[in-house]
XYZ file of C-alpha atoms in Angstrom:
334
model
C 82.422 34.719 157.171
C 82.387 33.767 153.469
C 81.913 37.428 152.518
C 84.833 38.414 154.764
C 87.169 35.882 153.167
C 86.007 36.957 149.754
C 87.017 40.583 150.354
C 90.122 39.535 152.219
C 91.279 37.879 148.992
C 90.463 41.111 147.129
C 92.763 42.976 149.615
C 95.521 40.473 148.964
C 95.107 41.022 145.205
C 95.222 44.765 145.941
C 98.586 44.302 147.728
C 99.916 42.606 144.567
C 98.582 45.477 142.461
C 100.208 48.000 144.712
C 103.542 46.223 144.613
C 103.356 46.294 140.769
C 102.337 49.920 140.704
C 105.388 50.965 142.821
C 107.682 49.445 140.215
C 108.060 51.337 136.901
C 107.400 49.008 133.982
C 104.991 46.626 135.733
C 101.323 47.462 135.498
C 98.796 47.094 138.313
C 96.273 46.535 135.598
C 98.174 43.479 134.407
C 98.050 42.069 137.932
C 94.290 42.786 138.096
C 93.811 40.946 134.842
C 95.931 37.928 136.002
C 94.005 37.654 139.350
C 90.591 37.803 137.587
C 89.300 41.148 138.913
C 90.039 43.401 136.034
C 86.446 43.508 134.622
C 85.062 43.968 138.119
C 87.524 46.788 138.663
C 86.627 48.504 135.408
C 82.939 48.014 136.076
C 83.142 49.454 139.543
C 84.965 52.535 138.290
C 82.498 53.142 135.515
C 79.729 52.943 138.129
C 81.008 56.191 139.646
C 78.702 58.330 137.562
C 75.912 60.881 137.817
C 73.565 58.288 139.207
C 76.049 57.459 141.943
C 76.427 61.157 142.830
C 72.625 61.523 142.950
C 72.284 58.591 145.341
C 75.111 59.944 147.486
C 73.712 63.504 147.837
C 70.108 62.338 148.366
C 71.268 60.394 151.426
C 70.774 56.959 149.886
C 74.149 55.818 151.163
C 73.356 52.056 151.148
C 72.173 52.163 147.513
C 75.177 54.270 146.562
C 77.573 51.842 148.205
C 76.017 48.905 146.318
C 75.932 50.921 143.082
C 79.683 51.492 143.050
C 80.501 47.995 144.534
C 81.940 49.774 147.560
C 83.057 46.703 149.513
C 85.115 45.553 146.509
C 86.696 49.026 145.911
C 87.386 49.533 149.623
C 89.072 46.172 149.994
C 91.125 46.656 146.786
C 92.243 50.216 147.691
C 93.216 49.099 151.217
C 95.517 46.381 149.750
C 97.037 48.822 147.291
C 97.729 51.359 150.074
C 99.238 48.746 152.341
C 101.625 47.709 149.626
C 102.685 51.238 148.534
C 103.219 52.353 152.126
C 105.302 49.214 152.829
C 107.553 49.446 149.717
C 107.972 53.222 149.437
C 110.801 53.333 151.993
C 112.632 50.445 150.318
C 112.473 52.080 146.943
C 113.718 55.378 148.315
C 116.695 53.548 149.934
C 117.542 51.765 146.727
C 117.306 54.875 144.555
C 119.639 56.697 147.001
C 122.225 54.011 147.775
C 122.070 51.679 144.703
C 120.995 53.973 141.916
C 122.632 52.252 138.978
C 121.383 48.772 139.854
C 117.894 50.063 140.607
C 117.559 52.038 137.429
C 118.987 49.104 135.492
C 116.242 46.929 137.069
C 113.640 49.430 135.926
C 115.301 49.603 132.452
C 114.920 45.797 132.081
C 111.288 45.940 133.254
C 110.345 48.609 130.697
C 112.180 46.974 127.802
C 110.295 43.701 128.433
C 106.961 45.562 128.828
C 107.526 47.267 125.455
C 108.268 43.911 123.792
C 105.082 42.339 125.135
C 102.935 45.293 124.070
C 104.357 45.013 120.542
C 103.787 41.283 120.490
C 100.105 41.906 120.525
C 100.120 43.691 117.222
C 99.712 41.255 114.272
C 100.113 41.835 110.455
C 102.154 45.031 110.602
C 101.283 47.779 108.062
C 103.142 50.917 107.108
C 100.679 52.917 109.213
C 101.572 50.823 112.228
C 105.361 51.657 111.887
C 104.417 55.351 111.535
C 102.354 55.242 114.822
C 105.188 53.453 116.641
C 107.853 55.952 115.356
C 105.573 58.838 116.319
C 105.245 57.423 119.884
C 109.037 57.016 120.091
C 109.607 60.619 118.937
C 107.098 61.923 121.408
C 108.696 59.952 124.231
C 112.230 61.138 123.419
C 111.097 64.779 122.861
C 109.116 64.829 126.184
C 111.981 63.390 128.097
C 114.833 65.418 126.605
C 113.070 68.702 126.484
C 111.522 68.647 129.878
C 113.510 70.244 132.678
C 115.651 67.940 134.854
C 113.438 68.888 137.801
C 109.708 69.328 137.426
C 107.726 71.722 139.695
C 106.904 70.577 143.234
C 103.831 72.798 143.316
C 100.585 71.256 144.491
C 98.978 72.021 141.051
C 101.545 69.750 139.385
C 101.176 67.091 141.992
C 97.427 67.067 141.251
C 98.155 66.701 137.527
C 100.598 63.807 138.223
C 97.976 62.013 140.264
C 95.328 62.398 137.601
C 97.577 61.091 134.881
C 99.297 58.308 136.828
C 96.027 56.711 138.088
C 94.827 56.263 134.513
C 97.938 54.276 133.618
C 97.667 52.188 136.763
C 94.386 50.641 135.700
C 95.500 49.773 132.160
C 97.255 46.492 131.488
C 100.792 46.935 130.197
C 101.130 50.589 131.345
C 102.652 51.419 134.643
C 101.485 54.329 136.716
C 104.773 54.650 138.483
C 106.469 54.765 135.090
C 104.286 57.775 134.224
C 105.498 59.397 137.477
C 109.008 58.630 136.449
C 108.490 60.420 133.100
C 106.894 63.384 134.905
C 109.901 63.587 137.231
C 107.884 62.857 140.431
C 108.605 59.185 141.098
C 111.432 59.781 143.613
C 109.688 62.707 145.058
C 106.444 60.855 145.792
C 108.325 57.781 147.083
C 110.363 60.028 149.364
C 107.212 61.820 150.694
C 105.499 58.544 151.427
C 108.662 57.189 153.051
C 108.874 60.222 155.281
C 105.280 59.773 156.416
C 105.685 56.090 157.056
C 108.914 56.633 159.092
C 107.260 59.443 161.154
C 109.574 62.195 159.895
C 106.974 63.735 157.553
C 105.678 67.246 158.063
C 102.320 68.870 157.343
C 103.312 69.674 153.729
C 104.032 65.949 153.112
C 100.480 65.075 154.188
C 99.030 67.922 152.051
C 101.060 66.571 149.067
C 99.633 63.078 149.478
C 96.085 64.388 149.890
C 96.440 66.526 146.719
C 97.897 63.571 144.826
C 94.906 61.371 145.987
C 92.374 64.047 145.019
C 94.102 64.320 141.622
C 93.962 60.542 141.240
C 90.226 60.517 142.127
C 89.504 63.251 139.557
C 91.665 61.525 136.900
C 90.078 58.050 137.293
C 86.612 59.560 136.922
C 87.334 62.049 134.187
C 90.008 60.309 132.110
C 89.839 56.561 132.720
C 86.619 56.108 130.791
C 88.003 58.039 127.879
C 91.158 55.951 127.755
C 89.091 52.780 127.802
C 87.031 54.163 125.038
C 90.115 54.991 123.112
C 91.494 51.419 123.506
C 88.058 50.030 122.501
C 87.674 52.073 119.316
C 91.327 52.740 118.367
C 93.030 49.832 120.163
C 95.801 49.190 117.643
C 96.779 52.819 117.110
C 96.673 53.640 120.855
C 98.767 50.489 121.660
C 101.439 51.440 119.123
C 101.763 55.046 120.216
C 101.966 53.983 123.891
C 104.603 51.415 123.082
C 106.627 53.934 121.139
C 106.288 56.470 123.972
C 107.579 53.829 126.473
C 110.503 52.964 124.180
C 111.442 56.640 123.676
C 111.166 57.290 127.354
C 113.907 54.774 128.183
C 116.355 57.713 128.081
C 114.886 58.657 131.422
C 115.865 55.424 133.183
C 119.320 54.961 131.596
C 121.415 53.711 134.565
C 124.429 55.946 133.795
C 122.557 59.204 133.459
C 124.189 62.346 134.769
C 121.788 62.229 137.720
C 122.924 58.853 138.829
C 126.621 59.520 138.196
C 126.430 62.620 140.371
C 124.965 60.487 143.196
C 127.836 58.021 142.805
C 130.493 60.706 142.709
C 129.108 62.110 145.940
C 128.985 58.751 147.659
C 132.512 57.794 146.634
C 134.044 61.232 147.206
C 132.074 62.720 150.182
C 134.523 65.673 150.363
C 133.026 66.974 147.162
C 130.136 69.492 147.194
C 127.157 68.831 144.806
C 128.461 71.594 142.473
C 131.945 69.928 142.407
C 130.342 66.549 141.694
C 128.398 68.037 138.798
C 131.663 69.583 137.482
C 133.323 66.193 137.762
C 130.841 64.902 135.206
C 131.886 67.479 132.572
C 133.278 65.813 129.437
C 136.717 67.263 129.921
C 137.030 66.174 133.539
C 135.035 62.873 133.605
C 138.073 60.935 132.321
C 139.824 61.855 135.573
C 137.180 59.960 137.503
C 136.242 57.247 135.032
C 138.918 54.838 136.412
C 138.154 55.635 140.005
C 134.357 55.371 139.930
C 132.765 51.893 140.130
C 130.383 51.880 137.130
C 128.670 48.621 138.460
C 128.366 47.335 134.914
C 128.106 43.712 135.940
C 125.531 44.397 138.625
C 123.549 46.750 136.249
C 123.424 43.913 133.573
C 122.324 41.324 136.192
C 119.631 43.554 137.550
C 118.385 44.579 134.063
C 118.082 40.884 133.192
C 116.207 40.209 136.498
C 113.721 42.973 135.623
C 113.356 41.767 132.055
C 112.609 38.149 132.997
C 110.300 39.263 135.861
C 107.996 40.883 133.341
C 108.289 37.799 131.007
C 107.289 35.619 133.919
C 104.308 37.800 134.817
C 103.094 37.960 131.260
C 103.547 34.233 130.662
C 101.529 33.549 133.796
C 98.922 35.982 132.643
C 98.607 34.152 129.258
C 98.428 30.763 130.946
C 95.747 31.937 133.352
C 93.773 33.462 130.451
C 93.969 30.232 128.479
C 92.929 28.116 131.401
C 89.861 30.305 131.956
C 89.039 30.101 128.330
C 89.250 26.259 128.367
C 87.135 26.010 131.553
C 84.437 28.248 130.025
C 84.408 26.170 126.828
C 83.530 22.948 128.728
C 80.778 24.531 130.877
C 77.467 22.848 130.149
C 74.742 25.135 128.630
C 72.086 26.098 131.036
């Protein structure tokens, strides 16, 4: 019974991680750190190595399961999946019906995340500013030069899964934010939502399977490298990542042409998508500017909610970390 309760708590922590991973700007890795399972998570992932493969293919399933800490990983993954499947439909609804407020919420989340990442850098040097600016330039270039719609092909879904999973396990970096940059956040949320609601087709299931396979490949092939990078070039990696996140804010700007087109269509249903796009042209937009509700007040409010949500999570993380440190310092020597 004690073991069951132990892994039930791991599942609950997985649910919290999944909720964070669904929201761009909040890292599941941060939640793992806050709840005290981050080192166990990293250790379990690193245990998926050649020795584990050898145990699996020689039929030593029990030893394999113990080697990779299978009960822990299974409990955690179950919690993450429960959370993602539960929240995907809500996120799809909000992105469709309340795009400005939702993207403003994401904007606030990401701004706060960037600030907290940069707060970890002490004694700034010229090289640090160069790395930060480099990251910002990369972020802006990637976001502005990439097409408005990325491929829906299974090969690209595989790549998205491989890259996003690496971000999901790192504190301060959101996997869903990476999907946002890759142009597949709404697509994946919509696919999961269709499956949960029972309206999904065979291709939707194939898409999810390919994404999961990509995630499995990514976590094995790239996660260790990313942790090595953070261990050996922590400062430089942190600065480039922070810069990339700041530069990528252009993607989540609440009044982007994508969101304005959605609003035009919702407020003027008689317009076709092409007419809605035309309505956003500079010479015509003034005609609609007074008629379209820009939701400025709501956008500011939701951006602030997102901003202070991250601050609350990060402050809780710091408090928990300090409490653990003080508890360890008073432990008697054995």
